[in-house]
């Protein structure tokens, strides 16, 4: 039996809770590795589907393996009718992240492998989830806009097909490639809050869809994946601000955060952010909308100066700071930015769920069960004397 560690660590910073073979971060040097490969290398040379295969299977596919995997994804893209019918009954004002989260248990009902507990079945479930999440996000966007969902187009890449189903026009190839790179960059990130939520649920032997539902809930928070939408909101608010330094100082003086800045693990620039910053500049030029990358660079400069002054030398831009302007340039609305994060992260979540279920990185599966220090009302181990309701009411009146 493992020894109990009597150290309280709010937020579990720096605490190693498991072994994993899926990904690795060096927070001091700003390095992110998926299954041994640097993220920069994958962003330059891989595709989202190839990266998803790598995360799920542990090795890069050969040509035949990638072709077979891509075919399986394409064949699984169709969203079952009853899922679309369920979406049509939801209030049009529902947030896309809530709708995505709600759709997962419904998708579960269409999965013939739901309760099959083998790695092969886990992989088939993962393929269906990777294939269907983009379709659900796109279908909801069309339904809430009063339009019918569009069928997938097998001739397009994963990202290209998503843009087509979302926006209803065949995407520019370069733009689709850029979105594919964004999906590669967001596909996994070790034990972040949503992945930990997935693994925690998977450790109870709940099925993959139950675990993914928890992950989507965790991702929606503004300190995690929800930060990209907050960054866009911030950029919109300050676009006509004359003095950005004064705005940043004011916000920090009020005890508010600058969204998209800081990271629980990186103490230097997030490697994904560097990539997205460059992409934003290139896209801004191409689309004649240089205002957005320029504005984010100015906010970055003003914020880093203010942080430096306040002694926060390790707070740097994270992935969300630069993904927000990039998605905005791609015509993706603010409330769809976190769902797009989920469309990518689903590959990492499923890889971690499979690893958790089958103890692929450690000796045997272990149910997560941390402890908390009780600091509430306490009358000793015999417990407090239970008072009848009349006595309690009497006491409060007096
Ligand atoms: C991501 C985040 C939660 C990590 O924070 P953390 O590990 O809990 O906190 P840190 O130890 O890094 O923060 C140290 C200090 O910096 C401050 N800080 C951290 N991020 C900040 C930000 N974006 N703006 C202003 N101050 C910030 C904290 O308030 C804390 O101040 P204090 O010591 O006076 O209380 C935090 O940086 C944050 O909230 N960022 C904004 C949200 C965001 O972009 N999330 C996406 C992450 S990928």
mmCIF file of C-alpha atoms in Angstrom, residues 225-362:
data_model
loop_
_atom_site.group_PDB
_atom_site.id
_atom_site.type_symbol
_atom_site.label_atom_id
_atom_site.label_comp_id
_atom_site.label_asym_id
_atom_site.label_seq_id
_atom_site.Cartn_x
_atom_site.Cartn_y
_atom_site.Cartn_z
ATOM 1 C CA UNK A 225 -9.819 26.118 -22.970
ATOM 2 C CA UNK A 226 -12.407 28.839 -22.443
ATOM 3 C CA UNK A 227 -9.571 31.378 -22.356
ATOM 4 C CA UNK A 228 -9.456 31.720 -26.170
ATOM 5 C CA UNK A 229 -13.006 33.130 -26.246
ATOM 6 C CA UNK A 230 -12.063 35.525 -23.432
ATOM 7 C CA UNK A 231 -8.999 36.677 -25.371
ATOM 8 C CA UNK A 232 -11.165 37.541 -28.377
ATOM 9 C CA UNK A 233 -13.604 39.403 -26.098
ATOM 10 C CA UNK A 234 -10.662 41.362 -24.682
ATOM 11 C CA UNK A 235 -9.324 42.231 -28.165
ATOM 12 C CA UNK A 236 -12.787 43.386 -29.251
ATOM 13 C CA UNK A 237 -13.104 45.590 -26.174
ATOM 14 C CA UNK A 238 -9.725 47.254 -26.592
ATOM 15 C CA UNK A 239 -9.569 47.642 -30.368
ATOM 16 C CA UNK A 240 -10.066 51.403 -30.153
ATOM 17 C CA UNK A 241 -8.174 51.882 -26.883
ATOM 18 C CA UNK A 242 -5.604 54.684 -27.274
ATOM 19 C CA UNK A 243 -3.246 53.675 -24.464
ATOM 20 C CA UNK A 244 -2.880 49.905 -24.129
ATOM 21 C CA UNK A 245 -0.257 50.135 -21.380
ATOM 22 C CA UNK A 246 -2.647 52.189 -19.232
ATOM 23 C CA UNK A 247 -5.436 49.677 -19.927
ATOM 24 C CA UNK A 248 -3.244 46.749 -18.880
ATOM 25 C CA UNK A 249 -2.057 48.544 -15.710
ATOM 26 C CA UNK A 250 -5.652 49.440 -14.801
ATOM 27 C CA UNK A 251 -6.788 45.870 -15.255
ATOM 28 C CA UNK A 252 -3.961 44.460 -13.150
ATOM 29 C CA UNK A 253 -4.542 47.123 -10.450
ATOM 30 C CA UNK A 254 -8.159 45.926 -10.283
ATOM 31 C CA UNK A 255 -6.862 42.392 -9.627
ATOM 32 C CA UNK A 256 -8.086 41.141 -13.007
ATOM 33 C CA UNK A 257 -6.165 38.749 -15.223
ATOM 34 C CA UNK A 258 -4.970 39.337 -18.761
ATOM 35 C CA UNK A 259 -6.496 36.367 -20.533
ATOM 36 C CA UNK A 260 -4.183 34.188 -22.596
ATOM 37 C CA UNK A 261 -1.239 35.015 -20.342
ATOM 38 C CA UNK A 262 0.431 32.713 -17.837
ATOM 39 C CA UNK A 263 0.524 28.975 -17.581
ATOM 40 C CA UNK A 264 0.516 26.418 -14.803
ATOM 41 C CA UNK A 265 3.482 24.574 -16.353
ATOM 42 C CA UNK A 266 5.273 26.859 -18.848
ATOM 43 C CA UNK A 267 7.543 29.413 -17.270
ATOM 44 C CA UNK A 268 8.555 30.695 -20.684
ATOM 45 C CA UNK A 269 6.736 31.208 -23.997
ATOM 46 C CA UNK A 270 4.354 28.363 -24.781
ATOM 47 C CA UNK A 271 5.815 26.727 -27.945
ATOM 48 C CA UNK A 272 2.330 26.541 -29.475
ATOM 49 C CA UNK A 273 1.886 30.283 -28.970
ATOM 50 C CA UNK A 274 5.076 31.089 -30.931
ATOM 51 C CA UNK A 275 3.766 29.057 -33.851
ATOM 52 C CA UNK A 276 0.311 30.670 -33.753
ATOM 53 C CA UNK A 277 1.757 34.167 -33.462
ATOM 54 C CA UNK A 278 3.593 33.715 -36.769
ATOM 55 C CA UNK A 279 0.518 32.161 -38.342
ATOM 56 C CA UNK A 280 -1.612 35.136 -37.283
ATOM 57 C CA UNK A 281 0.813 37.593 -38.882
ATOM 58 C CA UNK A 282 0.849 35.601 -42.131
ATOM 59 C CA UNK A 283 -2.936 35.185 -42.205
ATOM 60 C CA UNK A 284 -3.502 38.861 -41.371
ATOM 61 C CA UNK A 285 -1.353 39.861 -44.373
ATOM 62 C CA UNK A 286 -3.011 37.357 -46.689
ATOM 63 C CA UNK A 287 -6.531 38.421 -45.729
ATOM 64 C CA UNK A 288 -5.754 42.136 -45.518
ATOM 65 C CA UNK A 289 -6.633 42.183 -41.810
ATOM 66 C CA UNK A 290 -3.345 42.974 -40.145
ATOM 67 C CA UNK A 291 -5.125 44.855 -37.387
ATOM 68 C CA UNK A 292 -5.698 41.727 -35.278
ATOM 69 C CA UNK A 293 -2.152 40.308 -35.173
ATOM 70 C CA UNK A 294 -0.873 43.865 -34.653
ATOM 71 C CA UNK A 295 -3.272 44.453 -31.765
ATOM 72 C CA UNK A 296 -2.358 41.170 -30.061
ATOM 73 C CA UNK A 297 1.369 41.918 -30.434
ATOM 74 C CA UNK A 298 0.794 45.332 -28.833
ATOM 75 C CA UNK A 299 -1.184 43.828 -25.920
ATOM 76 C CA UNK A 300 1.553 41.209 -25.501
ATOM 77 C CA UNK A 301 4.239 43.904 -25.329
ATOM 78 C CA UNK A 302 2.301 46.103 -22.892
ATOM 79 C CA UNK A 303 1.409 43.117 -20.684
ATOM 80 C CA UNK A 304 4.941 41.698 -20.530
ATOM 81 C CA UNK A 305 6.228 45.156 -19.550
ATOM 82 C CA UNK A 306 3.605 45.435 -16.798
ATOM 83 C CA UNK A 307 4.337 41.883 -15.561
ATOM 84 C CA UNK A 308 8.066 42.625 -15.491
ATOM 85 C CA UNK A 309 7.423 45.724 -13.382
ATOM 86 C CA UNK A 310 5.329 43.711 -10.947
ATOM 87 C CA UNK A 311 7.878 40.926 -10.635
ATOM 88 C CA UNK A 312 5.898 38.343 -12.675
ATOM 89 C CA UNK A 313 8.812 37.422 -14.907
ATOM 90 C CA UNK A 314 7.631 33.947 -15.845
ATOM 91 C CA UNK A 315 4.149 34.901 -17.072
ATOM 92 C CA UNK A 316 4.218 34.668 -20.864
ATOM 93 C CA UNK A 317 1.616 34.261 -23.609
ATOM 94 C CA UNK A 318 -0.038 30.850 -23.790
ATOM 95 C CA UNK A 319 -1.668 29.042 -26.715
ATOM 96 C CA UNK A 320 -5.002 30.851 -26.306
ATOM 97 C CA UNK A 321 -3.480 34.310 -26.598
ATOM 98 C CA UNK A 322 -2.610 33.738 -30.248
ATOM 99 C CA UNK A 323 -5.183 31.117 -31.255
ATOM 100 C CA UNK A 324 -8.008 33.635 -30.703
ATOM 101 C CA UNK A 325 -6.872 36.128 -33.395
ATOM 102 C CA UNK A 326 -6.031 33.231 -35.747
ATOM 103 C CA UNK A 327 -9.517 31.685 -35.398
ATOM 104 C CA UNK A 328 -11.091 35.120 -35.740
ATOM 105 C CA UNK A 329 -9.234 35.607 -39.027
ATOM 106 C CA UNK A 330 -10.528 32.191 -40.139
ATOM 107 C CA UNK A 331 -14.100 33.410 -39.602
ATOM 108 C CA UNK A 332 -14.667 31.267 -36.502
ATOM 109 C CA UNK A 333 -16.833 33.110 -33.982
ATOM 110 C CA UNK A 334 -15.734 33.607 -30.355
ATOM 111 C CA UNK A 335 -18.145 31.088 -28.856
ATOM 112 C CA UNK A 336 -16.937 28.387 -31.295
ATOM 113 C CA UNK A 337 -13.277 28.794 -30.362
ATOM 114 C CA UNK A 338 -13.371 26.502 -27.322
ATOM 115 C CA UNK A 339 -15.379 23.847 -29.236
ATOM 116 C CA UNK A 340 -12.633 23.965 -31.918
ATOM 117 C CA UNK A 341 -10.134 23.284 -29.120
ATOM 118 C CA UNK A 342 -12.226 20.212 -28.189
ATOM 119 C CA UNK A 343 -12.373 19.091 -31.851
ATOM 120 C CA UNK A 344 -8.585 18.824 -31.645
ATOM 121 C CA UNK A 345 -8.059 17.710 -28.024
ATOM 122 C CA UNK A 346 -10.419 14.756 -28.479
ATOM 123 C CA UNK A 347 -7.481 12.753 -29.906
ATOM 124 C CA UNK A 348 -5.350 13.377 -26.814
ATOM 125 C CA UNK A 349 -8.246 12.733 -24.441
ATOM 126 C CA UNK A 350 -8.969 9.360 -26.058
ATOM 127 C CA UNK A 351 -5.263 8.402 -26.052
ATOM 128 C CA UNK A 352 -5.112 9.168 -22.322
ATOM 129 C CA UNK A 353 -8.385 7.364 -21.586
ATOM 130 C CA UNK A 354 -7.104 4.232 -23.359
ATOM 131 C CA UNK A 355 -3.782 4.522 -21.521
ATOM 132 C CA UNK A 356 -5.648 4.870 -18.215
ATOM 133 C CA UNK A 357 -8.059 1.992 -18.910
ATOM 134 C CA UNK A 358 -5.379 -0.459 -19.937
ATOM 135 C CA UNK A 359 -2.600 0.797 -17.623
ATOM 136 C CA UNK A 360 -0.331 1.185 -20.651
ATOM 137 C CA UNK A 361 2.196 3.313 -18.790
ATOM 138 C CA UNK A 362 2.110 1.791 -15.335
#
